[in-house]
XYZ file of C-alpha atoms in Angstrom:
137
model
C 34.171 -14.484 103.269
C 37.473 -16.140 102.883
C 40.823 -14.801 104.414
C 44.064 -15.894 103.056
C 46.497 -16.488 105.641
C 49.562 -14.111 105.939
C 53.007 -15.538 104.514
C 54.221 -15.970 108.312
C 50.851 -18.195 108.961
C 51.626 -20.266 105.824
C 55.440 -20.822 106.726
C 54.443 -21.686 110.266
C 52.157 -24.286 109.122
C 54.139 -25.659 106.547
C 57.007 -26.282 109.066
C 54.527 -28.585 111.087
C 53.334 -30.610 108.047
C 54.513 -34.044 107.183
C 51.740 -36.100 105.613
C 49.972 -34.483 102.661
C 46.880 -36.053 100.842
C 46.848 -34.862 97.410
C 43.384 -35.031 95.950
C 43.773 -35.471 92.051
C 47.124 -36.363 91.752
C 47.600 -37.693 88.340
C 50.224 -40.724 87.442
C 51.177 -38.470 84.447
C 54.655 -37.056 84.986
C 53.677 -34.090 82.718
C 50.843 -32.979 85.120
C 51.254 -30.197 87.471
C 49.771 -32.437 90.360
C 52.705 -34.861 89.641
C 55.652 -32.426 89.454
C 54.727 -30.380 92.622
C 53.850 -33.702 94.546
C 57.276 -35.112 93.237
C 59.111 -32.160 94.608
C 57.215 -32.041 97.900
C 57.960 -35.757 98.181
C 61.740 -34.857 97.442
C 61.574 -32.333 100.211
C 60.731 -34.713 102.491
C 56.956 -34.751 102.665
C 54.999 -38.160 102.760
C 52.438 -37.993 99.674
C 49.317 -39.751 99.810
C 47.789 -40.087 96.262
C 43.926 -39.486 96.442
C 42.652 -40.674 92.985
C 40.004 -43.408 92.159
C 41.076 -45.914 89.347
C 44.718 -46.037 89.911
C 46.645 -48.161 92.355
C 49.747 -46.029 93.229
C 51.385 -42.691 92.026
C 55.018 -41.672 92.978
C 55.383 -45.217 94.672
C 52.723 -44.587 97.031
C 49.393 -46.454 97.405
C 46.388 -44.561 96.034
C 43.130 -44.327 97.625
C 39.682 -43.519 96.054
C 38.678 -40.948 98.750
C 39.980 -39.025 101.756
C 37.912 -41.335 103.863
C 39.809 -44.260 102.762
C 43.286 -42.823 103.591
C 44.406 -44.642 106.745
C 46.216 -42.647 109.513
C 46.637 -38.667 110.036
C 46.535 -36.421 107.228
C 48.135 -33.146 108.035
C 47.380 -31.420 104.897
C 44.737 -31.817 101.950
C 46.250 -30.521 98.757
C 43.534 -30.279 95.955
C 44.092 -30.564 92.315
C 40.512 -30.469 91.045
C 38.015 -28.430 89.291
C 36.551 -25.524 91.560
C 33.107 -27.051 91.031
C 34.428 -30.083 92.968
C 35.828 -28.244 95.860
C 32.428 -28.189 97.828
C 32.338 -31.910 98.152
C 35.883 -32.051 99.102
C 35.434 -29.616 101.819
C 32.223 -31.824 103.266
C 35.058 -34.634 103.413
C 37.507 -32.362 105.216
C 34.841 -31.225 107.524
C 33.322 -34.900 108.278
C 36.816 -36.309 108.835
C 37.740 -33.196 110.846
C 40.966 -32.515 108.822
C 43.243 -29.695 109.918
C 44.099 -27.998 106.616
C 43.349 -27.533 103.206
C 45.482 -26.040 100.213
C 43.643 -25.209 97.159
C 46.010 -24.990 94.080
C 47.089 -22.138 92.025
C 44.175 -21.454 89.511
C 41.347 -23.128 91.585
C 39.199 -20.632 93.063
C 35.846 -21.243 94.824
C 35.317 -18.401 97.495
C 32.187 -19.936 99.172
C 33.788 -23.267 99.607
C 37.056 -22.028 101.182
C 34.965 -19.674 103.333
C 33.017 -22.680 104.611
C 36.079 -24.859 105.334
C 37.339 -21.564 107.084
C 34.275 -21.320 109.248
C 34.371 -25.167 110.139
C 38.035 -24.463 111.697
C 39.888 -25.861 108.840
C 43.161 -23.587 107.893
C 42.774 -22.883 104.078
C 45.148 -21.489 101.433
C 43.448 -20.924 98.022
C 44.843 -20.058 94.502
C 48.381 -20.579 95.384
C 51.031 -23.331 94.509
C 52.046 -25.312 97.319
C 55.396 -26.086 95.752
C 56.150 -22.505 95.152
C 55.078 -21.068 98.520
C 57.111 -23.840 100.182
C 60.167 -22.929 98.256
C 59.645 -19.163 98.909
C 58.977 -19.334 102.375
C 60.811 -22.308 104.084
C 63.742 -23.133 101.902
């Protein structure tokens, strides 16, 4: 069963994160993924877009999959349909990624629980930007 981390755990983890891979980051400035990622970027985080068929978003090179992202990923932030979470969790497990943030409105309890069981720190159905603003600023 999925367990949401406490506010304290979220705050402590967010203070350690510097590089965020954003799965589903849209190049459209009106989309939530763009607005959230742009704000996180302004707050000093390195944003790594993970979206096939685009070359860059927010002046950062885009990658077709998590496996293609070079270097360390501190957090995977997901802006995809809940039905796609199982594949994303599979990738996170295979790549031994430490943390997964599933954005507000995206709920897949079994995928989140599976990620936690594999040792991945998970937040689900919360907005990264809102929580960072609330807990860390």
